[in-house]
Amino acid sequence: MLNKGAITLKSRLLLAPMAGITDLPFRLITRSLGCEFAFLEMISARSIVHQSGKTGRMLNSCEEDSPLGAQLLGHEPESLLEAMDKVLPRGFDILDLNAACPVDKVVKKGKGSSLLKDPKKLQTLLAAMVKHADLPVTVKIRAGWGSTSVNACEVARHAEDAGISGLTLHGRTREQGYSGRVDYNIIRQVKEAVSIPVIASGDALSPQLIKKMFDETGCDAVAIARGSLGNPWIFRDTMAYLEKGVIPERPGPDELTDTMLRHLNLSCDFYGEKRGVILFRKLFAWYVKGLHEVRQLKDLAFKAETRQEMQDLMESVRSYTYSHHEGYYEGFALTC
């Protein structure tokens, strides 16, 4: 059980916020396969303040998309609080501040993991958000800025002093980005240093790795990000593995293809056919990653312009997987 402020979750798995990925269609697919709590895509506080059309769509949700968290990107109290005034009426369950994004264009502006360099400033930002909000406020951080500045415990203590309800820790430094090993030790140290829930992040790519994360760190929950790309079944499979020690069989040809079709239709209905198909191209590639000899199908998917063209390609995936029987998905466990 994970208790984040006023939120009590049965599952110890969350869908992490991913820019350009965790939109409403993506979240609905993962929820249908065991995801209980999800985050929107990371959203710039300034974009919310300026009310861009794209940002408005990113904030959209529906009755089935609950409980739900919103993650803000920002470094100025004024813009963060103004953005909160526009976000809070939408009924989100948790509000998170991103202090973990390692992307150059983000940190150069003093946002994301740049905030790790000044724990007291981060504490001030979080304290202002906590005071302004009527819901649990959390923060996502990293192990530190670099190998010589691993300060997650210090940052976590300052964040806790700000009154937050929980934190997510990616076990890599900003310097590492998404490469190199996740440091389980720093996650355990942070868990022991604070009394609020600690959610672990980084390389949650399979049920086995997620169990290892729990065992090695003592964390309260795990946030799944890249592990869900093309594999929304990771939530269902991990819960089964944690509870029974057995991973369900991999999705067969019909389940794989039907899930892809449902995801495509959700995307087209949400964005309109043209943009929905374009955005689904990368999703197609992720879904078929691990399938043997499907390079041609992926190439065709990146040229598809209509819903029907993409649907036809998915039926080709169905036919291909049936014709190759047991051997069609040998790489799946390694790539998810």
Tab-separated table of C-alpha atoms in Angstrom:
chain	number	residue	atom	x	y	z
A	1	MET	CA	0.000	0.000	0.000
A	2	LEU	CA	1.242	3.446	-0.852
A	3	ASN	CA	-0.274	6.367	1.005
A	4	LYS	CA	0.566	9.693	-0.611
A	5	GLY	CA	-1.112	12.342	1.471
A	6	ALA	CA	-4.814	11.827	0.847
A	7	ILE	CA	-4.217	9.165	-1.821
A	8	THR	CA	-4.204	5.483	-0.932
A	9	LEU	CA	-3.225	3.086	-3.700
A	10	LYS	CA	-3.652	-0.680	-3.826
A	11	SER	CA	-0.860	-1.003	-6.362
A	12	ARG	CA	2.758	-0.040	-5.759
A	13	LEU	CA	3.278	0.772	-9.436
A	14	LEU	CA	2.787	4.146	-11.113
A	15	LEU	CA	2.999	5.373	-14.690
A	16	ALA	CA	5.668	8.067	-14.688
A	17	PRO	CA	5.220	11.327	-16.599
A	18	MET	CA	6.924	11.226	-20.011
A	19	ALA	CA	6.971	14.242	-22.302
A	20	GLY	CA	5.350	13.450	-25.629
A	21	ILE	CA	4.277	9.998	-24.428
A	22	THR	CA	1.841	9.793	-21.513
A	23	ASP	CA	-1.099	11.476	-23.189
A	24	LEU	CA	-4.695	10.451	-22.546
A	25	PRO	CA	-4.736	7.575	-25.101
A	26	PHE	CA	-1.516	6.131	-23.655
A	27	ARG	CA	-2.819	6.381	-20.103
A	28	LEU	CA	-6.130	4.708	-20.954
A	29	ILE	CA	-4.325	1.768	-22.544
A	30	THR	CA	-2.073	1.249	-19.524
A	31	ARG	CA	-5.013	1.606	-17.126
A	32	SER	CA	-6.863	-1.139	-18.978
A	33	LEU	CA	-3.885	-3.404	-18.280
A	34	GLY	CA	-3.355	-2.806	-14.587
A	35	CYS	CA	-2.009	0.726	-14.163
A	36	GLU	CA	-3.790	2.297	-11.186
A	37	PHE	CA	-2.119	5.705	-10.902
A	38	ALA	CA	-0.764	7.733	-13.818
A	39	PHE	CA	0.771	11.109	-14.499
A	40	LEU	CA	0.161	13.486	-17.359
A	41	GLU	CA	3.062	14.431	-19.563
A	42	MET	CA	5.443	16.897	-17.940
A	43	ILE	CA	4.040	20.383	-18.591
A	44	SER	CA	5.827	23.718	-18.500
A	45	ALA	CA	4.317	26.111	-15.960
A	46	ARG	CA	4.856	28.992	-18.375
A	47	SER	CA	2.982	27.160	-21.135
A	48	ILE	CA	0.008	26.761	-18.824
A	49	VAL	CA	0.124	30.442	-17.891
A	50	HIS	CA	0.216	31.450	-21.559
A	51	GLN	CA	-2.637	29.016	-22.316
A	52	SER	CA	-1.277	27.400	-25.464
A	53	GLY	CA	-3.719	25.129	-27.290
A	54	LYS	CA	-1.317	22.188	-27.096
A	55	THR	CA	-0.987	22.558	-23.342
A	56	GLY	CA	-4.764	22.649	-22.924
A	57	ARG	CA	-5.054	19.300	-24.683
A	58	MET	CA	-2.258	17.851	-22.534
A	59	LEU	CA	-4.318	18.625	-19.434
A	60	ASN	CA	-7.387	16.778	-20.737
A	61	SER	CA	-8.638	13.723	-18.904
A	62	CYS	CA	-11.820	11.668	-18.496
A	63	GLU	CA	-13.702	9.718	-15.844
A	64	GLU	CA	-11.768	6.505	-16.498
A	65	ASP	CA	-8.447	8.340	-16.177
A	66	SER	CA	-8.284	8.463	-12.385
A	67	PRO	CA	-6.501	8.826	-10.003
A	68	LEU	CA	-4.231	11.196	-11.888
A	69	GLY	CA	-1.255	13.421	-11.177
A	70	ALA	CA	0.064	16.504	-12.968
A	71	GLN	CA	3.769	17.331	-13.134
A	72	LEU	CA	4.918	20.920	-13.588
A	73	LEU	CA	8.243	22.123	-14.942
A	74	GLY	CA	9.412	25.486	-13.656
A	75	HIS	CA	11.829	27.381	-11.440
A	76	GLU	CA	10.053	30.648	-10.658
A	77	PRO	CA	7.533	30.802	-7.791
A	78	GLU	CA	5.316	33.298	-9.595
A	79	SER	CA	4.806	31.234	-12.749
A	80	LEU	CA	4.424	27.991	-10.792
A	81	LEU	CA	1.718	29.423	-8.546
A	82	GLU	CA	-0.074	31.051	-11.469
A	83	ALA	CA	0.006	27.741	-13.329
A	84	MET	CA	-1.364	26.007	-10.243
A	85	ASP	CA	-4.339	28.376	-10.236
A	86	LYS	CA	-5.236	27.041	-13.684
A	87	VAL	CA	-4.440	23.394	-12.948
A	88	LEU	CA	-5.987	22.860	-9.509
A	89	PRO	CA	-9.650	23.331	-10.593
A	90	ARG	CA	-9.248	20.361	-12.947
A	91	GLY	CA	-9.361	17.961	-10.028
A	92	PHE	CA	-5.972	16.279	-10.140
A	93	ASP	CA	-5.054	14.078	-7.185
A	94	ILE	CA	-1.361	14.967	-6.907
A	95	LEU	CA	0.749	17.893	-8.093
A	96	ASP	CA	4.416	17.136	-8.764
A	97	LEU	CA	7.378	19.428	-9.437
A	98	ASN	CA	9.998	18.162	-11.874
A	99	ALA	CA	13.519	18.574	-10.505
A	100	ALA	CA	14.877	15.634	-12.486
A	101	CYS	CA	14.724	16.343	-16.229
A	102	PRO	CA	18.323	16.150	-17.557
A	103	VAL	CA	17.728	17.659	-21.016
A	104	ASP	CA	20.126	20.487	-21.898
A	105	LYS	CA	17.495	22.982	-23.038
A	106	VAL	CA	15.686	22.504	-19.727
A	107	VAL	CA	18.614	22.747	-17.323
A	108	LYS	CA	20.111	25.739	-19.146
A	109	LYS	CA	17.038	27.686	-18.048
A	110	GLY	CA	17.480	26.659	-14.421
A	111	LYS	CA	14.680	24.088	-14.532
A	112	GLY	CA	14.531	20.332	-14.083
A	113	SER	CA	17.611	18.759	-12.534
A	114	SER	CA	19.286	22.162	-12.387
A	115	LEU	CA	17.262	22.690	-9.198
A	116	LEU	CA	19.344	19.979	-7.514
A	117	LYS	CA	22.277	22.394	-7.368
A	118	ASP	CA	20.436	24.577	-4.849
A	119	PRO	CA	18.448	22.437	-2.374
A	120	LYS	CA	17.352	25.472	-0.363
A	121	LYS	CA	15.885	27.167	-3.432
A	122	LEU	CA	14.060	23.955	-4.263
A	123	GLN	CA	12.728	23.853	-0.712
A	124	THR	CA	11.431	27.412	-1.080
A	125	LEU	CA	9.646	26.530	-4.333
A	126	LEU	CA	8.069	23.432	-2.830
A	127	ALA	CA	7.005	25.230	0.339
A	128	ALA	CA	5.223	27.846	-1.776
A	129	MET	CA	3.468	25.114	-3.772
A	130	VAL	CA	2.423	23.226	-0.641
A	131	LYS	CA	1.002	26.395	0.888
A	132	HIS	CA	-0.862	27.234	-2.334
A	133	ALA	CA	-2.332	23.768	-2.939
A	134	ASP	CA	-5.208	21.874	-1.370
A	135	LEU	CA	-3.875	18.513	-2.556
A	136	PRO	CA	-0.680	16.491	-1.999
A	137	VAL	CA	2.456	18.056	-3.523
A	138	THR	CA	5.400	15.840	-4.497
A	139	VAL	CA	8.725	16.278	-6.269
A	140	LYS	CA	10.815	14.189	-8.647
A	141	ILE	CA	14.581	14.380	-8.167
A	142	ARG	CA	17.757	12.599	-9.257
A	143	ALA	CA	20.705	11.174	-7.363
A	144	GLY	CA	22.489	14.465	-7.930
A	145	TRP	CA	23.989	16.698	-10.582
A	146	GLY	CA	27.088	14.588	-11.236
A	147	SER	CA	29.390	11.943	-9.804
A	148	THR	CA	31.017	14.493	-7.489
A	149	SER	CA	27.731	16.002	-6.342
A	150	VAL	CA	25.455	13.139	-5.324
A	151	ASN	CA	23.238	15.052	-2.904
A	152	ALA	CA	19.879	13.278	-3.075
A	153	CYS	CA	19.683	12.810	0.703
A	154	GLU	CA	20.233	16.516	1.322
A	155	VAL	CA	17.724	17.457	-1.366
A	156	ALA	CA	15.186	14.979	0.003
A	157	ARG	CA	15.472	16.342	3.544
A	158	HIS	CA	14.964	19.908	2.342
A	159	ALA	CA	11.979	18.768	0.285
A	160	GLU	CA	10.462	16.995	3.272
A	161	ASP	CA	10.940	20.124	5.378
A	162	ALA	CA	8.926	22.000	2.746
A	163	GLY	CA	5.923	19.846	3.631
A	164	ILE	CA	5.668	17.623	0.565
A	165	SER	CA	3.738	14.348	0.718
A	166	GLY	CA	6.249	12.151	-1.110
A	167	LEU	CA	9.078	12.137	-3.635
A	168	THR	CA	10.238	10.197	-6.662
A	169	LEU	CA	13.956	9.495	-7.015
A	170	HIS	CA	15.593	8.537	-10.296
A	171	GLY	CA	18.707	6.634	-9.306
A	172	ARG	CA	21.012	8.326	-11.793
A	173	THR	CA	22.689	11.723	-11.814
A	174	ARG	CA	21.910	14.453	-14.313
A	175	GLU	CA	25.349	13.784	-15.804
A	176	GLN	CA	24.363	10.174	-16.543
A	177	GLY	CA	21.079	11.064	-18.192
A	178	TYR	CA	19.455	7.711	-18.948
A	179	SER	CA	22.658	5.690	-19.363
A	180	GLY	CA	24.818	3.822	-16.897
A	181	ARG	CA	23.691	1.911	-13.851
A	182	VAL	CA	20.910	2.968	-11.531
A	183	ASP	CA	22.275	3.479	-8.026
A	184	TYR	CA	20.091	1.370	-5.738
A	185	ASN	CA	22.160	2.423	-2.728
A	186	ILE	CA	21.297	6.120	-3.024
A	187	ILE	CA	17.603	5.257	-3.262
A	188	ARG	CA	17.860	3.186	-0.085
A	189	GLN	CA	19.773	5.978	1.649
A	190	VAL	CA	17.068	8.492	0.764
A	191	LYS	CA	14.370	6.085	1.925
A	192	GLU	CA	16.145	5.852	5.281
A	193	ALA	CA	16.736	9.615	5.472
A	194	VAL	CA	13.103	10.752	5.214
A	195	SER	CA	9.763	9.686	6.646
A	196	ILE	CA	7.654	10.410	3.548
A	197	PRO	CA	6.976	7.816	0.813
A	198	VAL	CA	9.819	7.331	-1.663
A	199	ILE	CA	9.031	6.192	-5.196
A	200	ALA	CA	11.967	4.682	-7.082
A	201	SER	CA	12.605	5.367	-10.752
A	202	GLY	CA	15.099	4.209	-13.353
A	203	ASP	CA	15.412	1.009	-15.400
A	204	ALA	CA	11.983	-0.290	-14.378
A	205	LEU	CA	12.033	-2.267	-17.602
A	206	SER	CA	10.706	-5.690	-16.602
A	207	PRO	CA	8.935	-7.429	-13.713
A	208	GLN	CA	12.253	-8.911	-12.602
A	209	LEU	CA	14.030	-5.540	-12.536
A	210	ILE	CA	11.119	-3.912	-10.727
A	211	LYS	CA	11.179	-6.620	-8.048
A	212	LYS	CA	14.918	-6.071	-7.720
A	213	MET	CA	14.254	-2.356	-7.248
A	214	PHE	CA	11.868	-3.084	-4.379
A	215	ASP	CA	14.224	-5.622	-2.805
A	216	GLU	CA	17.385	-3.517	-3.098
A	217	THR	CA	15.972	-0.135	-2.077
A	218	GLY	CA	13.048	-0.708	0.276
A	219	CYS	CA	11.106	1.892	-1.727
A	220	ASP	CA	7.382	2.385	-1.273
A	221	ALA	CA	6.552	2.213	-4.981
A	222	VAL	CA	8.140	2.144	-8.425
A	223	ALA	CA	7.450	4.588	-11.252
A	224	ILE	CA	7.464	2.882	-14.640
A	225	ALA	CA	8.492	4.955	-17.641
A	226	ARG	CA	10.398	3.461	-20.596
A	227	GLY	CA	9.388	-0.029	-19.512
A	228	SER	CA	5.830	0.713	-20.628
A	229	LEU	CA	6.770	1.756	-24.172
A	230	GLY	CA	5.216	-0.845	-26.422
A	231	ASN	CA	4.547	-2.963	-23.344
A	232	PRO	CA	1.525	-1.669	-21.403
A	233	TRP	CA	1.233	-5.235	-20.056
A	234	ILE	CA	4.169	-4.510	-17.735
A	235	PHE	CA	1.766	-3.339	-15.012
A	236	ARG	CA	-0.338	-6.512	-15.128
A	237	ASP	CA	2.702	-8.753	-15.433
A	238	THR	CA	4.639	-7.089	-12.620
A	239	MET	CA	1.729	-7.247	-10.196
A	240	ALA	CA	1.375	-10.968	-10.925
A	241	TYR	CA	5.103	-11.489	-10.470
A	242	LEU	CA	5.199	-9.602	-7.171
A	243	GLU	CA	2.151	-11.432	-5.806
A	244	LYS	CA	2.659	-14.953	-7.151
A	245	GLY	CA	6.211	-15.123	-8.482
A	246	VAL	CA	4.935	-15.975	-11.952
A	247	ILE	CA	4.861	-13.765	-15.048
A	248	PRO	CA	1.795	-14.268	-17.295
A	249	GLU	CA	2.332	-15.479	-20.830
A	250	ARG	CA	3.342	-12.843	-23.332
A	251	PRO	CA	0.471	-11.308	-25.293
A	252	GLY	CA	-0.524	-13.497	-28.199
A	253	PRO	CA	-1.082	-12.270	-31.764
A	254	ASP	CA	-4.688	-11.222	-31.167
A	255	GLU	CA	-4.065	-9.433	-27.867
A	256	LEU	CA	-1.044	-7.619	-29.269
A	257	THR	CA	-2.805	-6.518	-32.432
A	258	ASP	CA	-6.112	-5.653	-30.773
A	259	THR	CA	-4.301	-3.506	-28.205
A	260	MET	CA	-2.451	-1.691	-30.980
A	261	LEU	CA	-5.715	-1.113	-32.844
A	262	ARG	CA	-7.407	0.221	-29.738
A	263	HIS	CA	-4.484	2.554	-29.065
A	264	LEU	CA	-4.541	3.825	-32.649
A	265	ASN	CA	-8.275	4.517	-32.500
A	266	LEU	CA	-7.924	6.368	-29.194
A	267	SER	CA	-5.131	8.466	-30.675
A	268	CYS	CA	-7.106	9.324	-33.814
A	269	ASP	CA	-10.246	10.134	-31.838
A	270	PHE	CA	-8.280	12.373	-29.464
A	271	TYR	CA	-6.089	14.246	-31.956
A	272	GLY	CA	-7.931	13.800	-35.240
A	273	GLU	CA	-6.943	11.209	-37.832
A	274	LYS	CA	-3.959	12.963	-39.422
A	275	ARG	CA	-2.127	13.868	-36.223
A	276	GLY	CA	-3.276	10.713	-34.465
A	277	VAL	CA	-1.651	8.536	-37.131
A	278	ILE	CA	1.556	10.577	-37.114
A	279	LEU	CA	1.864	10.302	-33.341
A	280	PHE	CA	1.133	6.582	-33.454
A	281	ARG	CA	4.072	5.861	-35.782
A	282	LYS	CA	6.600	5.717	-32.942
A	283	LEU	CA	4.146	3.701	-30.841
A	284	PHE	CA	3.862	1.142	-33.635
A	285	ALA	CA	7.641	0.738	-33.607
A	286	TRP	CA	7.662	0.225	-29.849
A	287	TYR	CA	4.856	-2.335	-29.954
A	288	VAL	CA	6.654	-4.509	-32.510
A	289	LYS	CA	10.109	-4.137	-30.970
A	290	GLY	CA	11.350	-7.631	-30.272
A	291	LEU	CA	9.483	-9.163	-33.189
A	292	HIS	CA	11.784	-10.790	-35.708
A	293	GLU	CA	12.133	-9.430	-39.232
A	294	VAL	CA	9.598	-6.603	-39.022
A	295	ARG	CA	11.855	-3.790	-40.247
A	296	GLN	CA	9.766	-3.424	-43.396
A	297	LEU	CA	6.556	-3.049	-41.379
A	298	LYS	CA	8.143	-0.355	-39.209
A	299	ASP	CA	9.360	1.496	-42.290
A	300	LEU	CA	5.853	1.394	-43.751
A	301	ALA	CA	4.359	2.569	-40.458
A	302	PHE	CA	6.500	5.712	-40.541
A	303	LYS	CA	5.049	6.458	-43.985
A	304	ALA	CA	1.420	5.721	-43.092
A	305	GLU	CA	-0.877	8.743	-43.343
A	306	THR	CA	-4.358	7.336	-42.713
A	307	ARG	CA	-6.000	5.245	-40.024
A	308	GLN	CA	-6.799	2.547	-42.576
A	309	GLU	CA	-3.171	2.293	-43.707
A	310	MET	CA	-2.051	1.834	-40.124
A	311	GLN	CA	-4.810	-0.690	-39.421
A	312	ASP	CA	-3.731	-2.718	-42.463
A	313	LEU	CA	-0.182	-2.811	-41.124
A	314	MET	CA	-1.454	-4.080	-37.792
A	315	GLU	CA	-3.296	-6.901	-39.504
A	316	SER	CA	0.025	-7.753	-41.141
A	317	VAL	CA	1.513	-7.933	-37.655
A	318	ARG	CA	-1.295	-10.310	-36.643
A	319	SER	CA	-0.665	-12.547	-39.650
A	320	TYR	CA	3.089	-12.466	-39.109
A	321	THR	CA	2.926	-13.411	-35.446
A	322	TYR	CA	0.526	-16.277	-36.122
A	323	SER	CA	2.765	-17.647	-38.865
A	324	HIS	CA	5.838	-17.609	-36.624
A	325	HIS	CA	4.167	-19.160	-33.575
A	326	GLU	CA	6.431	-19.548	-30.524
A	327	GLY	CA	9.482	-17.877	-32.004
A	328	TYR	CA	7.937	-14.585	-32.930
A	329	TYR	CA	8.610	-12.732	-29.691
A	330	GLU	CA	11.933	-14.007	-28.432
A	331	GLY	CA	13.343	-10.544	-27.898
A	332	PHE	CA	10.380	-9.168	-25.988
A	333	ALA	CA	11.596	-9.844	-22.460
A	334	LEU	CA	14.910	-8.161	-23.202
A	335	THR	CA	13.519	-5.054	-24.854
A	336	CYS	CA	10.657	-4.182	-22.511
